[in-house]
Structure formats: structure tokens, C-alpha cells
PDB file of C-alpha atoms in Angstrom:
ATOM      1  CA  MET A   3      79.759   3.566 133.879  1.00 43.00           C
ATOM      2  CA  SER A   4      78.631   7.253 133.296  1.00 43.00           C
ATOM      3  CA  ASP A   5      81.385  10.194 133.552  1.00 44.00           C
ATOM      4  CA  SER A   6      79.192  11.070 136.321  1.00 42.00           C
ATOM      5  CA  ASP A   7      79.772   8.069 138.381  1.00 42.00           C
ATOM      6  CA  MET A   8      83.763   8.257 137.442  1.00 43.00           C
ATOM      7  CA  GLU A   9      84.043  11.990 138.759  1.00 47.00           C
ATOM      8  CA  ILE A  10      84.917  11.967 142.435  1.00 44.00           C
ATOM      9  CA  ASN A  11      83.196  13.929 144.929  1.00 42.00           C
ATOM     10  CA  PRO A  12      85.051  16.758 145.918  1.00 45.00           C
ATOM     11  CA  ALA A  13      83.615  16.903 149.747  1.00 45.00           C
ATOM     12  CA  ARG A  14      85.737  13.242 149.857  1.00 42.00           C
ATOM     13  CA  ARG A  15      88.930  14.711 148.772  1.00 41.00           C
ATOM     14  CA  MET A  16      90.255  14.164 152.278  1.00 41.00           C
ATOM     15  CA  GLY A  17      93.708  11.691 151.521  1.00 39.00           C
ATOM     16  CA  PHE A  18      93.335   8.627 153.440  1.00 44.00           C
ATOM     17  CA  ALA A  19      89.634   9.008 154.105  1.00 47.00           C
ATOM     18  CA  ASP A  20      89.139   8.636 150.635  1.00 49.00           C
ATOM     19  CA  ASP A  21      89.825   5.420 149.385  1.00 52.00           C
ATOM     20  CA  ASN A  22      90.512   6.836 145.674  1.00 56.00           C
ATOM     21  CA  PHE A  23      93.620   8.787 147.775  1.00 53.00           C
ATOM     22  CA  VAL A  24      97.061   7.794 148.708  1.00 55.00           C
ATOM     23  CA  MET A  25      99.417  10.351 150.280  1.00 53.00           C
ATOM     24  CA  ILE A  26     103.170  10.439 148.796  1.00 57.00           C
ATOM     25  CA  HIS A  27     105.627  12.801 150.396  1.00 56.00           C
ATOM     26  CA  GLY A  28     102.653  15.095 151.570  1.00 56.00           C
ATOM     27  CA  ASP A  29     101.001  14.884 148.103  1.00 54.00           C
ATOM     28  CA  TYR A  30      97.884  13.100 147.583  1.00 51.00           C
ATOM     29  CA  TYR A  31      97.521  11.020 144.507  1.00 56.00           C
ATOM     30  CA  ARG A  32      94.745   8.964 142.822  1.00 56.00           C
ATOM     31  CA  MET A  33      95.334   5.252 144.155  1.00 59.00           C
ATOM     32  CA  ASN A  34      94.013   2.791 141.533  1.00 62.00           C
ATOM     33  CA  ASP A  35      95.540  -0.245 139.387  1.00 66.00           C
ATOM     34  CA  ILE A  36      96.354   2.328 136.521  1.00 65.00           C
ATOM     35  CA  SER A  37      97.865   5.348 138.858  1.00 66.00           C
ATOM     36  CA  ASN A  38      99.977   2.667 140.720  1.00 69.00           C
ATOM     37  CA  ALA A  39     101.491   1.079 137.270  1.00 73.00           C
ATOM     38  CA  ASN A  40     102.474   4.392 135.918  1.00 76.00           C
ATOM     39  CA  ARG A  41     104.045   5.138 139.656  1.00 77.00           C
ATOM     40  CA  ARG A  42     105.927   2.161 139.637  1.00 83.00           C
ATOM     41  CA  PRO A  43     108.523   2.773 137.070  1.00 86.00           C
ATOM     42  CA  ILE A  44     108.955   6.510 138.132  1.00 85.00           C
ATOM     43  CA  MET A  45     109.614   4.947 141.738  1.00 87.00           C
ATOM     44  CA  LEU A  46     112.407   2.460 140.352  1.00 90.00           C
ATOM     45  CA  LEU A  47     114.143   4.977 138.175  1.00 91.00           C
ATOM     46  CA  ALA A  48     114.431   7.436 141.336  1.00 91.00           C
ATOM     47  CA  TRP A  49     115.493   4.822 143.489  1.00 93.00           C
ATOM     48  CA  TYR A  50     118.237   3.800 141.267  1.00 95.00           C
ATOM     49  CA  THR A  51     119.342   7.196 140.121  1.00 95.00           C
ATOM     50  CA  GLU A  52     119.815   8.007 144.068  1.00 95.00           C
ATOM     51  CA  PHE A  53     121.598   5.054 144.602  1.00 97.00           C
ATOM     52  CA  ALA A  54     123.841   5.380 141.221  1.00 96.00           C
ATOM     53  CA  ASP A  55     124.714   9.188 142.505  1.00 96.00           C
ATOM     54  CA  ILE A  56     125.850   7.543 146.007  1.00 96.00           C
ATOM     55  CA  LEU A  57     128.254   5.448 144.667  1.00 96.00           C
ATOM     56  CA  LEU A  58     129.511   7.784 142.608  1.00 96.00           C
ATOM     57  CA  ARG A  59     130.110  10.057 145.299  1.00 94.00           C
ATOM     58  CA  ASN A  60     131.533   7.107 147.481  1.00 94.00           C
ATOM     59  CA  LEU A  61     135.274   7.951 147.950  1.00 92.00           C
ATOM     60  CA  ARG A  62     135.866   4.778 149.630  1.00 91.00           C
ATOM     61  CA  LEU A  63     135.274   3.111 146.151  1.00 91.00           C
ATOM     62  CA  GLY A  64     138.528   4.211 144.723  1.00 90.00           C
ATOM     63  CA  LEU A  65     137.218   6.339 141.584  1.00 92.00           C
ATOM     64  CA  ALA A  66     140.121   8.459 140.385  1.00 91.00           C
ATOM     65  CA  GLU A  67     138.538  12.034 140.224  1.00 93.00           C
ATOM     66  CA  GLU A  68     139.269  11.984 137.158  1.00 94.00           C
ATOM     67  CA  THR A  69     136.681   9.291 136.371  1.00 93.00           C
ATOM     68  CA  ARG A  70     134.384  10.591 139.100  1.00 94.00           C
ATOM     69  CA  GLN A  71     134.189  13.854 137.097  1.00 94.00           C
ATOM     70  CA  ASP A  72     133.512  12.153 133.721  1.00 94.00           C
ATOM     71  CA  LEU A  73     130.916  10.409 135.246  1.00 95.00           C
ATOM     72  CA  GLU A  74     129.264  13.890 136.506  1.00 93.00           C
ATOM     73  CA  GLU A  75     128.171  14.170 132.992  1.00 91.00           C
ATOM     74  CA  LYS A  76     126.587  11.022 132.527  1.00 94.00           C
ATOM     75  CA  GLY A  77     123.409   9.168 133.800  1.00 94.00           C
ATOM     76  CA  ALA A  78     122.594   6.572 136.649  1.00 95.00           C
ATOM     77  CA  THR A  79     123.169   3.334 134.057  1.00 95.00           C
ATOM     78  CA  ASP A  80     126.328   4.766 132.643  1.00 96.00           C
ATOM     79  CA  ILE A  81     127.767   5.572 136.593  1.00 96.00           C
ATOM     80  CA  VAL A  82     126.523   2.025 137.806  1.00 96.00           C
ATOM     81  CA  LYS A  83     128.115   0.615 134.810  1.00 95.00           C
ATOM     82  CA  LYS A  84     131.305   1.956 134.926  1.00 95.00           C
ATOM     83  CA  ILE A  85     131.530   1.661 138.586  1.00 95.00           C
ATOM     84  CA  ALA A  86     131.119  -2.105 138.232  1.00 95.00           C
ATOM     85  CA  GLU A  87     133.339  -2.272 135.336  1.00 94.00           C
ATOM     86  CA  PHE A  88     136.073  -0.232 137.755  1.00 93.00           C
ATOM     87  CA  LEU A  89     135.545  -2.817 140.316  1.00 92.00           C
ATOM     88  CA  GLU A  90     135.688  -5.407 138.445  1.00 91.00           C
ATOM     89  CA  ASN A  91     139.504  -4.810 137.039  1.00 90.00           C
ATOM     90  CA  THR A  92     140.777  -3.171 140.419  1.00 85.00           C
ATOM     91  CA  PRO A  93     141.315  -5.804 142.955  1.00 76.00           C
ATOM     92  CA  SER A  94     143.409  -3.681 145.019  1.00 76.00           C
ATOM     93  CA  VAL A  95     139.815  -1.787 146.280  1.00 79.00           C
ATOM     94  CA  PHE A  96     139.172  -5.343 147.845  1.00 76.00           C
ATOM     95  CA  SER A  97     142.374  -6.147 148.914  1.00 75.00           C
ATOM     96  CA  ARG A  98     142.840  -6.086 153.109  1.00 77.00           C
ATOM     97  CA  PRO A  99     145.588  -7.707 155.088  1.00 78.00           C
ATOM     98  CA  GLY A 100     145.737 -11.468 155.639  1.00 80.00           C
ATOM     99  CA  GLN A 101     143.134 -12.120 152.812  1.00 80.00           C
ATOM    100  CA  SER A 102     143.495 -14.535 150.554  1.00 86.00           C
ATOM    101  CA  THR A 103     143.382 -13.923 146.651  1.00 87.00           C
ATOM    102  CA  SER A 104     140.441 -16.260 146.685  1.00 89.00           C
ATOM    103  CA  GLU A 105     138.482 -14.085 149.323  1.00 88.00           C
ATOM    104  CA  GLU A 106     139.384 -11.015 147.483  1.00 87.00           C
ATOM    105  CA  THR A 107     138.168 -11.742 143.853  1.00 89.00           C
ATOM    106  CA  ARG A 108     134.985 -13.349 145.851  1.00 91.00           C
ATOM    107  CA  ASN A 109     134.232 -10.039 147.400  1.00 89.00           C
ATOM    108  CA  ARG A 110     134.792  -8.509 144.102  1.00 90.00           C
ATOM    109  CA  ASN A 111     132.336 -10.694 142.324  1.00 93.00           C
ATOM    110  CA  ARG A 112     129.874 -10.274 144.553  1.00 94.00           C
ATOM    111  CA  ILE A 113     129.640  -6.782 144.496  1.00 94.00           C
ATOM    112  CA  VAL A 114     130.016  -6.457 140.845  1.00 95.00           C
ATOM    113  CA  ASN A 115     127.282  -9.034 140.265  1.00 96.00           C
ATOM    114  CA  LYS A 116     124.801  -7.320 142.303  1.00 96.00           C
ATOM    115  CA  LEU A 117     125.547  -4.503 140.543  1.00 96.00           C
ATOM    116  CA  LYS A 118     124.940  -5.743 137.668  1.00 96.00           C
ATOM    117  CA  MET A 119     121.790  -6.999 139.184  1.00 96.00           C
ATOM    118  CA  VAL A 120     120.674  -3.359 140.143  1.00 96.00           C
ATOM    119  CA  LYS A 121     121.215  -2.421 136.161  1.00 95.00           C
ATOM    120  CA  GLN A 122     119.108  -5.520 135.282  1.00 95.00           C
ATOM    121  CA  ILE A 123     116.101  -4.719 137.476  1.00 95.00           C
ATOM    122  CA  ARG A 124     116.317  -0.807 136.110  1.00 94.00           C
ATOM    123  CA  ASN A 125     115.906  -2.285 132.324  1.00 92.00           C
ATOM    124  CA  HIS A 126     113.519  -4.372 133.357  1.00 89.00           C
ATOM    125  CA  GLY A 127     111.163  -1.543 134.850  1.00 84.00           C
ATOM    126  CA  THR A 128     112.308   0.750 131.749  1.00 81.00           C
ATOM    127  CA  HIS A 129     111.371  -1.365 128.858  1.00 83.00           C
ATOM    128  CA  ASN A 130     108.875  -3.054 130.693  1.00 83.00           C
ATOM    129  CA  LYS A 131     105.547  -2.706 132.324  1.00 80.00           C
ATOM    130  CA  ILE A 132     105.852  -3.175 135.778  1.00 82.00           C
ATOM    131  CA  GLN A 133     102.666  -5.314 136.460  1.00 82.00           C
ATOM    132  CA  ASP A 134     102.785  -5.052 140.513  1.00 84.00           C
ATOM    133  CA  SER A 135     105.360  -4.362 143.089  1.00 86.00           C
ATOM    134  CA  TYR A 136     107.642  -7.598 142.701  1.00 90.00           C
ATOM    135  CA  TRP A 137     110.338  -5.472 140.715  1.00 91.00           C
ATOM    136  CA  LEU A 138     110.050  -2.920 143.368  1.00 92.00           C
ATOM    137  CA  GLU A 139     111.028  -5.194 146.374  1.00 94.00           C
ATOM    138  CA  ALA A 140     113.751  -6.702 143.891  1.00 95.00           C
ATOM    139  CA  MET A 141     115.206  -3.578 143.338  1.00 96.00           C
ATOM    140  CA  LEU A 142     115.032  -2.273 146.913  1.00 96.00           C
ATOM    141  CA  THR A 143     116.317  -5.978 148.317  1.00 97.00           C
ATOM    142  CA  CYS A 144     119.519  -5.556 145.956  1.00 97.00           C
ATOM    143  CA  MET A 145     120.527  -2.233 146.771  1.00 97.00           C
ATOM    144  CA  ILE A 146     120.137  -3.070 150.613  1.00 98.00           C
ATOM    145  CA  ASP A 147     122.424  -6.173 149.877  1.00 97.00           C
ATOM    146  CA  LEU A 148     124.754  -4.006 148.043  1.00 96.00           C
ATOM    147  CA  CYS A 149     124.792  -1.371 150.749  1.00 97.00           C
ATOM    148  CA  GLN A 150     125.690  -4.435 153.520  1.00 97.00           C
ATOM    149  CA  MET A 151     128.315  -5.920 151.570  1.00 95.00           C
ATOM    150  CA  LEU A 152     130.018  -2.763 151.147  1.00 94.00           C
ATOM    151  CA  LYS A 153     129.660  -1.933 154.805  1.00 94.00           C
ATOM    152  CA  GLN A 154     131.477  -5.278 155.496  1.00 92.00           C
ATOM    153  CA  LEU A 155     134.149  -4.405 152.983  1.00 90.00           C
ATOM    154  CA  GLY A 156     134.490  -0.860 154.986  1.00 90.00           C
ATOM    155  CA  MET A 157     133.497   0.671 151.876  1.00 92.00           C
ATOM    156  CA  ALA A 158     130.434   2.554 152.868  1.00 93.00           C
ATOM    157  CA  SER A 159     129.755   5.959 153.355  1.00 94.00           C
ATOM    158  CA  ASN A 160     127.839   7.900 155.511  1.00 95.00           C
ATOM    159  CA  ARG A 161     125.440   8.678 152.962  1.00 95.00           C
ATOM    160  CA  LEU A 162     125.055   5.277 151.815  1.00 96.00           C
ATOM    161  CA  ARG A 163     124.129   3.977 155.504  1.00 96.00           C
ATOM    162  CA  ILE A 164     121.452   6.501 155.556  1.00 95.00           C
ATOM    163  CA  PHE A 165     120.441   5.583 151.894  1.00 96.00           C
ATOM    164  CA  GLU A 166     120.408   2.093 153.228  1.00 97.00           C
ATOM    165  CA  ALA A 167     117.826   2.864 156.259  1.00 96.00           C
ATOM    166  CA  ASP A 168     115.578   4.690 153.931  1.00 94.00           C
ATOM    167  CA  CYS A 169     115.280   1.321 151.571  1.00 95.00           C
ATOM    168  CA  VAL A 170     114.847  -0.780 154.682  1.00 96.00           C
ATOM    169  CA  GLU A 171     112.345   1.659 155.940  1.00 92.00           C
ATOM    170  CA  GLN A 172     110.756   2.099 152.089  1.00 91.00           C
ATOM    171  CA  LEU A 173     110.770  -1.851 152.474  1.00 93.00           C
ATOM    172  CA  LYS A 174     108.503  -2.258 155.079  1.00 92.00           C
ATOM    173  CA  LYS A 175     105.840   0.404 153.839  1.00 87.00           C
ATOM    174  CA  LEU A 176     106.110  -1.683 150.958  1.00 87.00           C
ATOM    175  CA  ARG A 177     105.542  -5.131 152.328  1.00 90.00           C
ATOM    176  CA  ARG A 178     103.064  -3.581 154.525  1.00 85.00           C
ATOM    177  CA  PHE A 179     101.317  -1.433 152.003  1.00 77.00           C
ATOM    178  CA  ASN A 180     101.585  -3.423 149.085  1.00 73.00           C
ATOM    179  CA  ASP A 181      98.000  -1.802 147.544  1.00 67.00           C
ATOM    180  CA  LEU A 182      99.564   1.283 147.414  1.00 65.00           C
ATOM    181  CA  PHE A 183     102.990   0.298 145.557  1.00 70.00           C
TER     182      PHE A 183
END
């Protein structure tokens, strides 16, 4: 294939009218296997970082203000790790009137395990080439599950609810337009 065959006809630069491009948030990006592969880790990290920020600002999780301020200067992985450690060691956050100790422990373990899973997905997406949209779907699903668990326990902020709805919408798009992810 010659260089001229690889060039895109400027007259065809019309977004979705041109199969070579995809529009994401109002900007056009080249759509091909290489571009998609380069976009996947960025998308995964963007979702992860936003999720960590939402967790950090969720007062219902019970983080002390001093801990929250210390984490302000940290990265998303440090935030998720610290929140998981805090929740793992703070049973009172999960205590509800009339709730058994075993139920409280089960709730705490479910949330901590999901947080660890989100972190593992992020690590995979950062340290390995993401060949397809499987890890993106896994990240969205895991974050949605966490949001739902926190809602069920009365620990969801409004921002977390909005984030969950955004993740659900993004997951629908990913499943419908898988070739763009």
C-alpha cells in the first residue's frame, strides 16, 4: 500500500459519514484497531480516576476530614487503596440497626472486594495491552455494582448516583457500538 493509499481524502472528513472517524465528545478521532487500542487505557484510567474522586468526596463513607485532605494530594490508586483499607477496618460504617454482625461483615467484604477488583482491572489496563473492550466493560460493570451496593447501604452521594447512571449509559454504548471501543 502506498502512502497516498493511506491518506484520507479531505473531502471525506465528515465524521460518521466517513468510516475512518468516530466522534467522541464533539471531537473526531480516527477509528481503526490501532486507534481503539490506544484509546482503551485512556478511557479506563479516566473512569477510574473519576470514580476515585467521587469516592473520596463521598462523606457517607465516613472518612475523617484529615484522611480526606491527605488523600487530596494522592493519585487515584492510592485513594482507592486507602478507602478499601479504611472500610475493611471500620465496621461501624456498615452497622445498621437490627443488623447482625455477620451481615455487616458480609456487606463490608463485598464492597472491599469490589474496590480491590476495580483496582486490579485498572492495573491490568495500565500494565497490559488491552486487545478488546472486555476490560472496559469489566471496569464499568464493577463500578456500577459498587455504586449499587453503596446505594443499598445508604452510602451513596448524589454525585455517585449520577456517576452510576453515566456508567450505565456508557456501558450501553460500548455494547451497541463495540467496534468504536
